[in-house]
Amino acid sequence: MKKLALLEFSQIEQDRLSAVLDLSTMALDEDWLIAPIQVSELLMVNVSALTQQAWKAIQQGYSGKTLVAYGENSELFSAHYRFYKKMSGTPSRQLLIELLNQYQPLNSQRQAPIAKEYFDPEQYFLSVLQRITGEQKNYCCQLGNQITLYFAPKQQSYYCAFSPTMLKSLFLSHPDKVRLQSISDAELASAIQGVPAKSLQGLLWQATIIASQGRCLENQKSSDIVHLEYWPDISQHSNVKNSLAIATFMNHNAVSMELIARYTECQLSDVIDFHNACYLQGLIDHTQAFYLHKKEVSADTRKLRKTISQGLRLRIAA
Amino acid sequence: MEKFKLVFTGSVAAGKTTAIQAISEVDTISTEVRPSEESILRQKPTTTIAMDYGQVTLEGNEKLHLYGTPGQRRFDFMCSILCEGALGLIILINNSHEDVFTELDYYLNLNAAFLSKNPAVIGVTHYDEVNTPSIKAYQQYLHERGDAWPVLRADARDINSVAVLIETLMFAMEYAVD
């Protein structure tokens, strides 16, 4: 029986998490119980209203515990795990299951990726994908007994019953947890019957966005001047609207990620994730001098853009 | 003059009429006839000779007017007429065409005066049938031309795909154009 302690949770929030935990029992690899901090191996901290200073104090006070940052802003906190909280306030059952199933004790030999201050692709499944993409051979890839993917790099395709958004636990896995085996064309053809081909580039993109978690790559800062030299293939993105705004702005300016977030009204963490995904595909130029095309975005133009976007959404929904 | 107007252009069989039909909330007005040029007849049985028209209702009962230019070169004069007062241009390129970059050059040059003050987005269609040149190759080509317009793959039959093209154009208008 594994134990999970909660810190900085109101009574209502504790009750909600407890209820979601009860509903998750059948899907969990092990039994979990909410217990006092002293006897728990996992400590989930509600960071929604927490300052970075308070967070540092918690990290120091509970240095022997595995910490989970839980909140709408969890990406801003350096933790062993992050558990994103939806605006509705009810914890996501799917995310809780993924979190608890991928948990590994700090002292185990094969550790889950420790959340570094910076984003290190080598710590995630992404590094496996990057290697596969450049190969000529086909591969079968498995995570535990639940997730199997087949790769045909020559066609830039992969095959999997799950959508990319359901592969989050895979994207957050350390490469050591993944079993990779090369397979022949005949074995691939037999395994993928009836499964449609999906874009390998799209999977690479999603894997980077999920693993990145709002952190800059090593030796990069959110104040660095960046310019998008080539557009990514937006059609493969899950959050197209954000991608459109960030890509258009980055393509026409050479400014910091912080400024991009301000002008586009996107979260800085989203801009950082977008930048990282583009950078790893060779689409970013870090050598340009600061250049801002328009000092101010016209309020009328922005309003017009939003009006047309709203009209299109209603048209699609009709 | 119509306040909110976009123009779809591109070569024959690029998907201009299809794209407008996909997104328009009203039956589109099309001026399609059997092509007079044999080369075009081989690609499709009908072609636009004047323009296509569709619309999307916006807040406050305003309309977004969507116009499609004819594909045959002898009707290219329609481009400048239709672009007058437009917010931007969507250039569709059929990726199965034998020389896509010559096509792209043609439409960028034809509309150079309009594009000196207004945004464009390039939609690459039929990409599911033919995926070379790649989207990156288009981007590199535009980069060499000194143009920074976004290039996206697009499915003219899919309302979501057409909506993405239009939204991309709107973001380009917001951030990229004085």
Tab-separated table of C-alpha atoms in Angstrom:
chain	number	residue	atom	x	y	z
A	1	MET	CA	0.000	0.000	0.000
A	2	LYS	CA	1.555	3.339	-1.027
A	3	LYS	CA	0.805	6.575	0.796
A	4	LEU	CA	0.195	10.062	-0.476
A	5	ALA	CA	0.156	13.154	1.751
A	6	LEU	CA	-1.436	16.506	0.879
A	7	LEU	CA	-0.096	19.926	1.839
A	8	GLU	CA	-1.748	23.356	1.416
A	9	PHE	CA	-5.070	21.754	0.444
A	10	SER	CA	-8.366	23.098	1.772
A	11	GLN	CA	-10.825	20.556	3.155
A	12	ILE	CA	-12.926	20.721	-0.040
A	13	GLU	CA	-9.853	20.171	-2.191
A	14	GLN	CA	-8.789	17.215	-0.029
A	15	ASP	CA	-12.244	15.673	-0.339
A	16	ARG	CA	-12.211	16.121	-4.125
A	17	LEU	CA	-8.804	14.501	-4.519
A	18	SER	CA	-9.789	11.666	-2.214
A	19	ALA	CA	-12.931	11.040	-4.276
A	20	VAL	CA	-10.971	11.001	-7.539
A	21	LEU	CA	-8.409	8.649	-5.967
A	22	ASP	CA	-11.225	6.258	-4.996
A	23	LEU	CA	-12.541	6.327	-8.556
A	24	SER	CA	-9.064	5.574	-9.900
A	25	THR	CA	-8.434	2.412	-7.869
A	26	MET	CA	-9.128	-0.089	-10.646
A	27	ALA	CA	-6.725	1.646	-13.051
A	28	LEU	CA	-3.810	2.015	-10.621
A	29	ASP	CA	-0.911	-0.449	-10.674
A	30	GLU	CA	-0.714	-0.288	-6.846
A	31	ASP	CA	-3.075	0.728	-4.023
A	32	TRP	CA	-2.721	4.291	-2.809
A	33	LEU	CA	-4.011	5.854	0.409
A	34	ILE	CA	-4.083	9.459	1.627
A	35	ALA	CA	-2.057	9.524	4.851
A	36	PRO	CA	-0.092	11.894	7.141
A	37	ILE	CA	3.135	13.374	5.806
A	38	GLN	CA	5.354	11.456	8.250
A	39	VAL	CA	4.417	8.059	6.804
A	40	SER	CA	3.954	9.032	3.138
A	41	GLU	CA	6.429	8.593	0.323
A	42	LEU	CA	4.738	11.085	-1.986
A	43	LEU	CA	3.869	14.631	-0.928
A	44	MET	CA	1.477	16.575	-3.145
A	45	VAL	CA	1.620	20.326	-2.574
A	46	ASN	CA	-1.077	22.691	-3.781
A	47	VAL	CA	1.055	25.454	-5.339
A	48	SER	CA	-1.844	27.549	-6.675
A	49	ALA	CA	-1.327	30.329	-4.133
A	50	LEU	CA	2.237	29.525	-3.177
A	51	THR	CA	5.210	31.831	-3.621
A	52	GLN	CA	8.529	30.503	-4.880
A	53	GLN	CA	10.011	31.342	-1.474
A	54	ALA	CA	7.433	29.216	0.313
A	55	TRP	CA	8.024	26.431	-2.177
A	56	LYS	CA	11.779	26.496	-1.505
A	57	ALA	CA	11.071	26.248	2.223
A	58	ILE	CA	8.889	23.183	1.609
A	59	GLN	CA	11.589	21.590	-0.566
A	60	GLN	CA	14.132	22.115	2.214
A	61	GLY	CA	11.797	20.983	4.987
A	62	TYR	CA	10.763	17.788	3.178
A	63	SER	CA	13.980	17.015	1.309
A	64	GLY	CA	13.521	13.256	1.736
A	65	LYS	CA	10.075	13.250	0.141
A	66	THR	CA	9.108	13.020	-3.497
A	67	LEU	CA	7.291	16.251	-4.211
A	68	VAL	CA	4.396	16.793	-6.601
A	69	ALA	CA	3.483	20.360	-7.547
A	70	TYR	CA	-0.297	20.536	-7.995
A	71	GLY	CA	-1.982	23.622	-9.466
A	72	GLU	CA	-2.971	25.586	-12.598
A	73	ASN	CA	0.552	27.044	-12.459
A	74	SER	CA	2.407	23.848	-11.583
A	75	GLU	CA	4.780	24.289	-14.519
A	76	LEU	CA	6.394	27.221	-12.708
A	77	PHE	CA	7.550	25.041	-9.817
A	78	SER	CA	10.549	22.746	-9.922
A	79	ALA	CA	9.331	19.404	-8.572
A	80	HIS	CA	9.835	15.699	-9.063
A	81	TYR	CA	6.410	15.554	-10.670
A	82	ARG	CA	3.810	18.056	-11.744
A	83	PHE	CA	0.075	17.543	-11.618
A	84	TYR	CA	-1.820	20.123	-13.620
A	85	LYS	CA	-5.025	21.353	-11.993
A	86	LYS	CA	-7.952	22.232	-14.228
A	87	MET	CA	-9.771	25.517	-13.807
A	88	SER	CA	-12.892	23.603	-12.689
A	89	GLY	CA	-11.035	22.592	-9.529
A	90	THR	CA	-11.736	18.875	-9.858
A	91	PRO	CA	-8.523	16.908	-10.259
A	92	SER	CA	-8.240	14.994	-13.508
A	93	ARG	CA	-8.670	11.270	-12.919
A	94	GLN	CA	-6.613	10.448	-16.005
A	95	LEU	CA	-3.698	12.644	-14.936
A	96	LEU	CA	-3.797	11.276	-11.375
A	97	ILE	CA	-3.632	7.709	-12.679
A	98	GLU	CA	-0.703	8.553	-14.938
A	99	LEU	CA	1.123	10.315	-12.099
A	100	LEU	CA	0.722	7.516	-9.552
A	101	ASN	CA	1.494	4.776	-12.084
A	102	GLN	CA	4.728	6.393	-13.164
A	103	TYR	CA	5.855	7.216	-9.618
A	104	GLN	CA	9.122	5.654	-8.592
A	105	PRO	CA	10.829	6.095	-5.164
A	106	LEU	CA	13.761	8.498	-5.062
A	107	ASN	CA	16.191	5.778	-4.072
A	108	SER	CA	15.213	3.264	-6.748
A	109	GLN	CA	17.845	2.470	-9.381
A	110	ARG	CA	15.645	3.367	-12.323
A	111	GLN	CA	14.327	6.749	-11.358
A	112	ALA	CA	11.523	8.658	-12.971
A	113	PRO	CA	12.881	11.863	-14.521
A	114	ILE	CA	13.706	14.314	-11.736
A	115	ALA	CA	12.272	17.660	-12.695
A	116	LYS	CA	15.411	19.679	-13.387
A	117	GLU	CA	15.417	23.438	-13.502
A	118	TYR	CA	16.051	23.153	-17.218
A	119	PHE	CA	14.543	20.901	-19.865
A	120	ASP	CA	16.860	18.029	-20.764
A	121	PRO	CA	15.441	16.000	-23.707
A	122	GLU	CA	17.821	13.115	-22.858
A	123	GLN	CA	15.756	12.448	-19.724
A	124	TYR	CA	12.571	11.738	-21.677
A	125	PHE	CA	11.085	9.459	-24.317
A	126	LEU	CA	11.705	12.333	-26.732
A	127	SER	CA	15.355	11.298	-27.034
A	128	VAL	CA	14.229	7.862	-28.240
A	129	LEU	CA	11.943	9.482	-30.815
A	130	GLN	CA	14.713	11.768	-32.047
A	131	ARG	CA	16.947	8.760	-32.621
A	132	ILE	CA	14.225	6.747	-34.398
A	133	THR	CA	13.322	9.647	-36.713
A	134	GLY	CA	16.764	9.602	-38.318
A	135	GLU	CA	16.837	5.832	-38.885
A	136	GLN	CA	15.886	3.674	-41.847
A	137	LYS	CA	14.701	0.650	-39.805
A	138	ASN	CA	11.191	0.034	-38.463
A	139	TYR	CA	10.696	-0.230	-34.701
A	140	CYS	CA	8.272	-1.564	-32.130
A	141	CYS	CA	8.268	0.460	-28.906
A	142	GLN	CA	6.586	-0.545	-25.638
A	143	LEU	CA	6.016	1.106	-22.290
A	144	GLY	CA	4.937	-1.487	-19.737
A	145	ASN	CA	2.133	-3.680	-20.993
A	146	GLN	CA	-0.211	-0.888	-21.894
A	147	ILE	CA	1.305	1.187	-24.655
A	148	THR	CA	2.716	-0.111	-27.940
A	149	LEU	CA	3.766	1.992	-30.897
A	150	TYR	CA	5.165	1.022	-34.289
A	151	PHE	CA	7.490	3.299	-36.202
A	152	ALA	CA	8.181	3.513	-39.950
A	153	PRO	CA	10.757	6.336	-40.104
A	154	LYS	CA	11.244	6.050	-43.878
A	155	GLN	CA	7.597	7.054	-44.339
A	156	GLN	CA	7.829	9.507	-41.408
A	157	SER	CA	4.896	7.659	-39.864
A	158	TYR	CA	3.970	5.884	-36.666
A	159	TYR	CA	1.065	3.604	-35.745
A	160	CYS	CA	-0.696	3.491	-32.411
A	161	ALA	CA	-4.220	2.950	-31.144
A	162	PHE	CA	-3.855	5.890	-28.728
A	163	SER	CA	-4.054	9.541	-29.759
A	164	PRO	CA	-0.997	11.709	-28.924
A	165	THR	CA	-2.891	13.358	-26.060
A	166	MET	CA	-3.361	9.959	-24.427
A	167	LEU	CA	0.377	9.208	-24.585
A	168	LYS	CA	1.346	11.680	-21.867
A	169	SER	CA	2.768	9.033	-19.522
A	170	LEU	CA	4.963	7.786	-22.358
A	171	PHE	CA	6.225	11.292	-23.114
A	172	LEU	CA	7.168	11.794	-19.458
A	173	SER	CA	8.955	8.436	-19.183
A	174	HIS	CA	12.684	8.043	-18.906
A	175	PRO	CA	14.158	6.361	-22.003
A	176	ASP	CA	15.303	3.425	-19.857
A	177	LYS	CA	11.664	2.483	-19.197
A	178	VAL	CA	10.945	2.016	-22.878
A	179	ARG	CA	11.575	-1.270	-24.730
A	180	LEU	CA	12.644	-0.748	-28.325
A	181	GLN	CA	13.033	-3.487	-30.923
A	182	SER	CA	13.718	-3.251	-34.635
A	183	ILE	CA	11.255	-5.163	-36.818
A	184	SER	CA	11.087	-6.118	-40.483
A	185	ASP	CA	8.727	-4.619	-43.082
A	186	ALA	CA	6.660	-7.828	-42.975
A	187	GLU	CA	6.370	-7.746	-39.165
A	188	LEU	CA	5.356	-4.079	-39.311
A	189	ALA	CA	2.721	-4.723	-41.993
A	190	SER	CA	1.254	-7.558	-39.953
A	191	ALA	CA	1.154	-5.553	-36.720
A	192	ILE	CA	-0.450	-2.393	-38.098
A	193	GLN	CA	-3.347	-3.860	-40.063
A	194	GLY	CA	-6.279	-1.480	-39.927
A	195	VAL	CA	-4.364	1.131	-37.907
A	196	PRO	CA	-4.044	4.453	-39.744
A	197	ALA	CA	-0.603	6.030	-40.175
A	198	LYS	CA	0.049	9.169	-38.150
A	199	SER	CA	2.675	11.843	-38.521
A	200	LEU	CA	5.972	11.144	-36.782
A	201	GLN	CA	6.722	14.877	-36.804
A	202	GLY	CA	3.428	15.490	-35.026
A	203	LEU	CA	4.381	12.961	-32.348
A	204	LEU	CA	7.815	14.556	-31.939
A	205	TRP	CA	6.147	17.928	-31.471
A	206	GLN	CA	3.692	16.691	-28.853
A	207	ALA	CA	6.400	14.730	-26.998
A	208	THR	CA	8.519	17.882	-26.734
A	209	ILE	CA	5.639	20.095	-25.586
A	210	ILE	CA	4.650	17.649	-22.834
A	211	ALA	CA	8.176	16.912	-21.584
A	212	SER	CA	9.288	20.548	-21.737
A	213	GLN	CA	6.884	21.652	-18.925
A	214	GLY	CA	7.594	25.343	-19.311
A	215	ARG	CA	11.351	25.003	-18.746
A	216	CYS	CA	14.074	26.455	-20.933
A	217	LEU	CA	16.683	24.200	-22.474
A	218	GLU	CA	20.076	24.110	-20.775
A	219	ASN	CA	22.036	27.364	-21.089
A	220	GLN	CA	19.010	29.182	-22.490
A	221	LYS	CA	16.873	31.779	-20.748
A	222	SER	CA	13.424	33.182	-21.348
A	223	SER	CA	15.105	36.585	-21.845
A	224	ASP	CA	17.155	35.317	-24.836
A	225	ILE	CA	16.336	36.922	-28.211
A	226	VAL	CA	14.699	34.342	-30.477
A	227	HIS	CA	13.414	34.405	-34.038
A	228	LEU	CA	11.393	31.725	-35.814
A	229	GLU	CA	13.115	31.213	-39.124
A	230	TYR	CA	10.768	28.525	-40.475
A	231	TRP	CA	7.200	27.711	-39.462
A	232	PRO	CA	6.490	24.340	-37.883
A	233	ASP	CA	3.658	22.252	-39.330
A	234	ILE	CA	0.825	23.728	-37.298
A	235	SER	CA	-1.711	21.222	-38.643
A	236	GLN	CA	-0.189	18.623	-36.285
A	237	HIS	CA	-0.577	20.726	-33.134
A	238	SER	CA	-3.185	20.197	-30.437
A	239	ASN	CA	-3.393	23.881	-29.414
A	240	VAL	CA	-3.542	25.460	-32.851
A	241	LYS	CA	-4.664	28.918	-31.732
A	242	ASN	CA	-1.701	29.362	-29.385
A	243	SER	CA	0.672	27.992	-32.012
A	244	LEU	CA	-0.661	30.401	-34.643
A	245	ALA	CA	-0.244	33.429	-32.399
A	246	ILE	CA	3.222	32.507	-31.177
A	247	ALA	CA	4.506	31.362	-34.576
A	248	THR	CA	3.278	34.469	-36.411
A	249	PHE	CA	4.782	36.775	-33.825
A	250	MET	CA	8.105	34.916	-33.596
A	251	ASN	CA	8.388	34.802	-37.389
A	252	HIS	CA	8.073	38.557	-37.758
A	253	ASN	CA	10.105	39.674	-34.760
A	254	ALA	CA	13.339	38.873	-32.914
A	255	VAL	CA	12.500	39.395	-29.250
A	256	SER	CA	12.624	37.528	-25.943
A	257	MET	CA	10.172	34.779	-25.033
A	258	GLU	CA	8.931	36.998	-22.213
A	259	LEU	CA	8.025	39.730	-24.704
A	260	ILE	CA	6.397	37.187	-27.010
A	261	ALA	CA	4.182	36.050	-24.129
A	262	ARG	CA	3.199	39.652	-23.395
A	263	TYR	CA	2.337	40.578	-26.976
A	264	THR	CA	0.517	37.364	-27.837
A	265	GLU	CA	-1.286	37.130	-24.471
A	266	CYS	CA	-0.105	33.511	-24.178
A	267	GLN	CA	1.351	31.940	-21.033
A	268	LEU	CA	5.146	32.228	-20.854
A	269	SER	CA	5.307	28.471	-20.227
A	270	ASP	CA	3.458	27.865	-23.539
A	271	VAL	CA	5.870	30.156	-25.370
A	272	ILE	CA	8.848	28.337	-23.850
A	273	ASP	CA	7.407	24.928	-24.781
A	274	PHE	CA	6.697	26.143	-28.336
A	275	HIS	CA	10.209	27.570	-28.617
A	276	ASN	CA	11.778	24.328	-27.384
A	277	ALA	CA	9.802	22.228	-29.872
A	278	CYS	CA	10.840	24.542	-32.732
A	279	TYR	CA	14.432	24.729	-31.530
A	280	LEU	CA	14.818	20.971	-31.471
A	281	GLN	CA	13.527	20.858	-35.068
A	282	GLY	CA	16.098	23.424	-36.164
A	283	LEU	CA	13.545	26.184	-36.823
A	284	ILE	CA	14.862	28.831	-34.431
A	285	ASP	CA	17.564	31.443	-34.896
A	286	HIS	CA	19.247	32.710	-31.717
A	287	THR	CA	21.719	34.982	-33.469
A	288	GLN	CA	19.518	37.873	-34.547
A	289	ALA	CA	19.640	41.287	-32.939
A	290	PHE	CA	16.538	42.585	-31.213
A	291	TYR	CA	13.869	43.582	-33.713
A	292	LEU	CA	10.273	44.500	-32.932
A	293	HIS	CA	8.165	45.021	-36.048
A	294	LYS	CA	5.367	46.936	-34.360
A	295	LYS	CA	5.872	48.673	-31.040
A	296	GLU	CA	2.175	48.447	-30.312
A	297	VAL	CA	-0.418	46.031	-31.579
A	298	SER	CA	-3.394	48.008	-32.785
A	299	ALA	CA	-6.359	47.414	-30.513
A	300	ASP	CA	-8.721	47.621	-33.507
A	301	THR	CA	-6.733	45.010	-35.437
A	302	ARG	CA	-6.676	42.698	-32.429
A	303	LYS	CA	-10.411	43.146	-31.953
A	304	LEU	CA	-11.009	42.392	-35.618
A	305	ARG	CA	-8.894	39.253	-35.429
A	306	LYS	CA	-10.807	38.062	-32.357
A	307	THR	CA	-14.145	38.856	-33.997
A	308	ILE	CA	-13.272	36.815	-37.069
A	309	SER	CA	-11.869	33.964	-34.945
A	310	GLN	CA	-15.078	33.877	-32.929
A	311	GLY	CA	-17.160	33.856	-36.128
A	312	LEU	CA	-15.155	30.928	-37.485
A	313	ARG	CA	-15.569	28.958	-34.259
A	314	LEU	CA	-19.327	29.449	-34.355
A	315	ARG	CA	-19.384	28.419	-38.002
A	316	ILE	CA	-17.462	25.216	-37.239
A	317	ALA	CA	-19.721	24.426	-34.306
A	318	ALA	CA	-22.888	24.935	-36.376
B	1	MET	CA	-17.317	48.630	-49.814
B	2	GLU	CA	-17.369	45.397	-47.865
B	3	LYS	CA	-15.519	45.857	-44.605
B	4	PHE	CA	-14.341	42.303	-44.001
B	5	LYS	CA	-13.181	40.542	-47.106
B	6	LEU	CA	-10.661	37.809	-47.851
B	7	VAL	CA	-9.520	36.503	-51.205
B	8	PHE	CA	-8.534	32.954	-52.115
B	9	THR	CA	-6.264	32.648	-55.126
B	10	GLY	CA	-4.052	30.022	-56.731
B	11	SER	CA	-3.863	27.854	-59.798
B	12	VAL	CA	-6.569	25.652	-61.286
B	13	ALA	CA	-7.441	22.645	-59.109
B	14	ALA	CA	-5.689	24.124	-56.063
B	15	GLY	CA	-8.964	24.017	-54.111
B	16	LYS	CA	-10.157	27.641	-54.018
B	17	THR	CA	-13.809	26.870	-54.814
B	18	THR	CA	-13.757	23.833	-52.510
B	19	ALA	CA	-12.277	25.810	-49.623
B	20	ILE	CA	-14.913	28.537	-49.863
B	21	GLN	CA	-17.658	25.935	-50.127
B	22	ALA	CA	-16.292	24.198	-47.014
B	23	ILE	CA	-16.369	27.291	-44.796
B	24	SER	CA	-19.251	29.312	-46.204
B	25	GLU	CA	-22.482	29.253	-44.242
B	26	VAL	CA	-24.484	29.925	-47.376
B	27	ASP	CA	-24.450	28.069	-50.647
B	28	THR	CA	-21.537	29.519	-52.483
B	29	ILE	CA	-22.060	31.404	-55.686
B	30	SER	CA	-19.785	29.785	-58.212
B	31	THR	CA	-19.223	30.689	-61.828
B	32	GLU	CA	-18.036	27.315	-63.031
B	33	VAL	CA	-18.041	26.197	-66.641
B	34	ARG	CA	-16.336	23.537	-68.697
B	35	PRO	CA	-12.769	24.708	-69.288
B	36	SER	CA	-11.829	25.935	-72.721
B	37	GLU	CA	-8.194	24.856	-72.266
B	38	GLU	CA	-7.448	21.169	-72.817
B	39	SER	CA	-4.733	21.143	-70.166
B	40	ILE	CA	-7.229	22.237	-67.555
B	41	LEU	CA	-9.956	19.868	-68.744
B	42	ARG	CA	-7.553	17.025	-67.977
B	43	GLN	CA	-7.357	18.189	-64.334
B	44	LYS	CA	-11.037	18.844	-63.635
B	45	PRO	CA	-14.334	18.969	-65.526
B	46	THR	CA	-15.279	22.526	-64.511
B	47	THR	CA	-13.368	25.672	-63.652
B	48	THR	CA	-14.212	29.116	-62.253
B	49	ILE	CA	-14.395	31.868	-64.831
B	50	ALA	CA	-15.324	34.948	-62.824
B	51	MET	CA	-15.222	34.358	-59.108
B	52	ASP	CA	-16.561	32.333	-56.179
B	53	TYR	CA	-18.356	33.909	-53.282
B	54	GLY	CA	-19.157	32.710	-49.796
B	55	GLN	CA	-19.648	34.259	-46.374
B	56	VAL	CA	-19.409	33.748	-42.629
B	57	THR	CA	-21.495	35.748	-40.144
B	58	LEU	CA	-19.594	37.618	-37.462
B	59	GLU	CA	-20.627	39.333	-34.238
B	60	GLY	CA	-23.111	42.161	-34.699
B	61	ASN	CA	-24.413	40.498	-37.868
B	62	GLU	CA	-21.368	41.653	-39.831
B	63	LYS	CA	-20.253	39.368	-42.637
B	64	LEU	CA	-16.854	38.027	-43.557
B	65	HIS	CA	-16.956	37.962	-47.353
B	66	LEU	CA	-14.910	35.269	-49.073
B	67	TYR	CA	-13.942	35.584	-52.699
B	68	GLY	CA	-12.197	33.084	-54.946
B	69	THR	CA	-10.358	34.128	-58.096
B	70	PRO	CA	-10.505	32.130	-61.325
B	71	GLY	CA	-7.665	29.700	-61.911
B	72	GLN	CA	-7.143	30.186	-65.626
B	73	ARG	CA	-4.382	32.679	-66.339
B	74	ARG	CA	-6.451	34.684	-68.818
B	75	PHE	CA	-8.677	35.769	-65.940
B	76	ASP	CA	-5.795	36.985	-63.755
B	77	PHE	CA	-7.010	40.570	-64.113
B	78	MET	CA	-9.781	39.571	-61.656
B	79	CYS	CA	-7.191	39.305	-58.875
B	80	SER	CA	-6.545	43.002	-58.458
B	81	ILE	CA	-10.273	43.767	-58.740
B	82	LEU	CA	-11.210	41.245	-56.058
B	83	CYS	CA	-8.305	42.189	-53.764
B	84	GLU	CA	-9.399	45.802	-53.526
B	85	GLY	CA	-10.257	46.450	-49.885
B	86	ALA	CA	-9.423	42.886	-48.839
B	87	LEU	CA	-7.869	42.140	-45.458
B	88	GLY	CA	-5.509	39.530	-46.904
B	89	LEU	CA	-4.821	36.856	-49.469
B	90	ILE	CA	-4.822	33.081	-49.154
B	91	ILE	CA	-2.718	31.499	-51.889
B	92	LEU	CA	-3.492	27.822	-52.450
B	93	ILE	CA	-0.905	25.698	-54.227
B	94	ASN	CA	-1.689	22.188	-55.415
B	95	ASN	CA	1.308	20.128	-54.313
B	96	SER	CA	0.750	17.623	-57.138
B	97	HIS	CA	1.499	20.342	-59.685
B	98	GLU	CA	4.645	19.646	-61.692
B	99	ASP	CA	6.330	22.938	-60.742
B	100	VAL	CA	4.919	24.291	-57.498
B	101	PHE	CA	7.575	26.939	-56.937
B	102	THR	CA	6.966	28.525	-60.334
B	103	GLU	CA	3.277	28.623	-59.416
B	104	LEU	CA	4.063	30.162	-56.039
B	105	ASP	CA	6.327	32.763	-57.649
B	106	TYR	CA	3.606	33.617	-60.127
B	107	TYR	CA	0.938	34.370	-57.530
B	108	LEU	CA	3.280	36.246	-55.220
B	109	ASN	CA	4.506	38.398	-58.120
B	110	LEU	CA	0.989	38.918	-59.527
B	111	ASN	CA	-0.161	40.245	-56.179
B	112	ALA	CA	3.047	42.032	-55.176
B	113	ALA	CA	1.433	45.471	-54.912
B	114	PHE	CA	-1.335	44.152	-52.655
B	115	LEU	CA	1.136	42.140	-50.538
B	116	SER	CA	3.371	45.150	-49.964
B	117	LYS	CA	0.686	46.384	-47.549
B	118	ASN	CA	-1.372	43.293	-46.680
B	119	PRO	CA	-0.723	39.778	-45.381
B	120	ALA	CA	-0.799	36.436	-47.126
B	121	VAL	CA	-0.765	32.834	-46.099
B	122	ILE	CA	0.202	29.939	-48.359
B	123	GLY	CA	-1.939	26.789	-48.159
B	124	VAL	CA	-0.437	23.665	-49.714
B	125	THR	CA	-3.223	21.345	-50.857
B	126	HIS	CA	-3.252	17.708	-52.021
B	127	TYR	CA	-0.416	17.090	-49.568
B	128	ASP	CA	-1.935	13.733	-48.614
B	129	GLU	CA	-1.477	12.637	-52.250
B	130	VAL	CA	1.977	14.124	-52.835
B	131	ASN	CA	4.151	15.184	-49.899
B	132	THR	CA	7.133	16.489	-51.811
B	133	PRO	CA	8.160	19.211	-51.892
B	134	SER	CA	7.807	19.304	-48.112
B	135	ILE	CA	6.366	22.246	-46.199
B	136	LYS	CA	9.902	23.023	-45.057
B	137	ALA	CA	11.004	23.220	-48.709
B	138	TYR	CA	8.290	25.840	-49.328
B	139	GLN	CA	9.450	27.768	-46.289
B	140	GLN	CA	13.059	27.673	-47.454
B	141	TYR	CA	11.963	28.860	-50.879
B	142	LEU	CA	10.045	31.791	-49.422
B	143	HIS	CA	12.993	32.570	-47.158
B	144	GLU	CA	15.240	32.788	-50.234
B	145	ARG	CA	12.691	35.076	-51.882
B	146	GLY	CA	12.743	37.309	-48.817
B	147	ASP	CA	9.071	36.604	-48.068
B	148	ALA	CA	8.015	35.646	-44.563
B	149	TRP	CA	4.487	34.399	-45.203
B	150	PRO	CA	3.354	31.343	-43.260
B	151	VAL	CA	3.083	28.083	-45.180
B	152	LEU	CA	0.696	25.419	-43.924
B	153	ARG	CA	-0.581	22.223	-45.390
B	154	ALA	CA	-4.294	22.509	-45.950
B	155	ASP	CA	-7.225	20.334	-46.887
B	156	ALA	CA	-9.648	22.518	-48.853
B	157	ARG	CA	-12.481	20.040	-48.113
B	158	ASP	CA	-12.079	20.382	-44.354
B	159	ILE	CA	-13.757	23.334	-42.621
B	160	ASN	CA	-11.249	23.191	-39.741
B	161	SER	CA	-8.297	23.323	-42.098
B	162	VAL	CA	-9.738	26.301	-43.979
B	163	ALA	CA	-10.472	28.043	-40.673
B	164	VAL	CA	-6.819	27.604	-39.636
B	165	LEU	CA	-5.716	29.288	-42.882
B	166	ILE	CA	-7.996	32.239	-42.217
B	167	GLU	CA	-6.912	32.542	-38.571
B	168	THR	CA	-3.260	32.421	-39.592
B	169	LEU	CA	-3.926	35.277	-41.984
B	170	MET	CA	-5.578	37.242	-39.193
B	171	PHE	CA	-2.593	36.765	-36.877
B	172	ALA	CA	-0.279	37.875	-39.694
B	173	MET	CA	-2.434	40.989	-40.055
B	174	GLU	CA	-2.145	41.638	-36.321
B	175	TYR	CA	1.588	41.139	-35.911
B	176	ALA	CA	3.235	41.474	-39.282
B	177	VAL	CA	1.656	44.277	-41.218
B	178	ASP	CA	1.932	47.993	-40.541
